[in-house]
Amino acid sequence: GSALEYAADSLKSDREIVIAAVKNNPWSIEKADDIFRSDREVILVAVITNGEVLEYASKELQQDEELKTIAAN
């Protein structure tokens, strides 16, 4: 399961915790605070590991050419 699934809300809002969780399991982005769906660095970390998680990014980041290229590979 996601490293953030049972975490306190304060941890789901902590950028460093979210980045560490996403590095470990990119699907953790599902359980992170919604603000991170617009955080390019967090999404980049997730997409490098598993391109499918780009669907959880903000609409703007879903259109980011670099992220789309990384997600496709």
Coordinates of C-alpha atoms in Angstrom, one line a residue:
G1 CA 0.0 0.0 0.0
S2 CA 0.8 3.7 -0.1
A3 CA 3.3 5.0 2.4
L4 CA 0.9 7.8 3.1
E5 CA -2.3 5.8 3.3
Y6 CA -2.6 5.8 7.1
A7 CA -0.4 8.9 7.7
A8 CA -1.6 11.9 9.7
D9 CA -2.9 14.8 7.6
S10 CA 0.1 16.9 8.7
L11 CA 2.5 14.3 7.1
K12 CA 0.4 14.3 3.9
S13 CA 1.0 18.0 3.7
D14 CA 4.7 17.9 4.4
R15 CA 6.6 18.3 1.1
E16 CA 9.7 16.4 2.1
I17 CA 7.6 13.5 3.5
V18 CA 5.6 13.4 0.3
I19 CA 8.7 13.4 -1.9
A20 CA 10.2 10.5 0.1
A21 CA 6.9 8.6 -0.1
V22 CA 6.6 9.1 -3.8
K23 CA 10.2 8.0 -4.4
N24 CA 9.4 4.8 -2.5
N25 CA 6.0 4.3 -4.1
P26 CA 4.8 6.7 -6.9
W27 CA 1.2 5.8 -6.2
S28 CA 1.5 7.6 -2.9
I29 CA 0.6 10.8 -4.8
E30 CA -3.0 9.6 -4.5
K31 CA -2.9 10.0 -0.7
A32 CA -0.9 13.2 -0.5
D33 CA -2.5 16.6 -0.1
D34 CA -4.0 17.8 -3.3
I35 CA -1.6 20.7 -3.5
F36 CA 1.2 18.4 -4.6
R37 CA -0.7 17.5 -7.8
S38 CA 0.4 20.9 -9.0
D39 CA 4.0 20.6 -7.6
R40 CA 6.2 19.8 -10.6
E41 CA 9.0 18.4 -8.6
V42 CA 6.8 15.9 -6.7
I43 CA 5.1 14.8 -9.9
L44 CA 8.5 14.5 -11.7
V45 CA 9.8 12.2 -8.9
A46 CA 6.6 10.1 -9.3
V47 CA 6.6 10.0 -13.1
I48 CA 10.3 9.0 -13.3
T49 CA 9.4 5.8 -11.4
N50 CA 6.0 5.2 -13.0
G51 CA 4.6 7.2 -15.9
E52 CA 1.0 6.2 -15.2
V53 CA 0.8 8.4 -12.2
L54 CA 0.8 11.5 -14.4
E55 CA -3.0 11.1 -14.4
Y56 CA -2.9 12.3 -10.8
A57 CA -1.1 15.6 -11.7
S58 CA -2.9 18.8 -12.2
K59 CA -4.3 19.4 -15.7
E60 CA -1.5 21.9 -16.3
L61 CA 1.2 19.4 -15.4
Q62 CA -0.5 16.7 -17.5
Q63 CA 0.2 19.0 -20.5
D64 CA 3.9 19.5 -19.6
E65 CA 5.9 18.2 -22.5
E66 CA 8.8 17.0 -20.5
L67 CA 6.6 15.2 -18.0
K68 CA 4.6 13.6 -20.9
T69 CA 7.9 12.4 -22.5
I70 CA 9.2 10.9 -19.3
A71 CA 5.8 9.3 -18.5
A72 CA 5.8 7.7 -22.0
N73 CA 9.2 6.0 -21.5

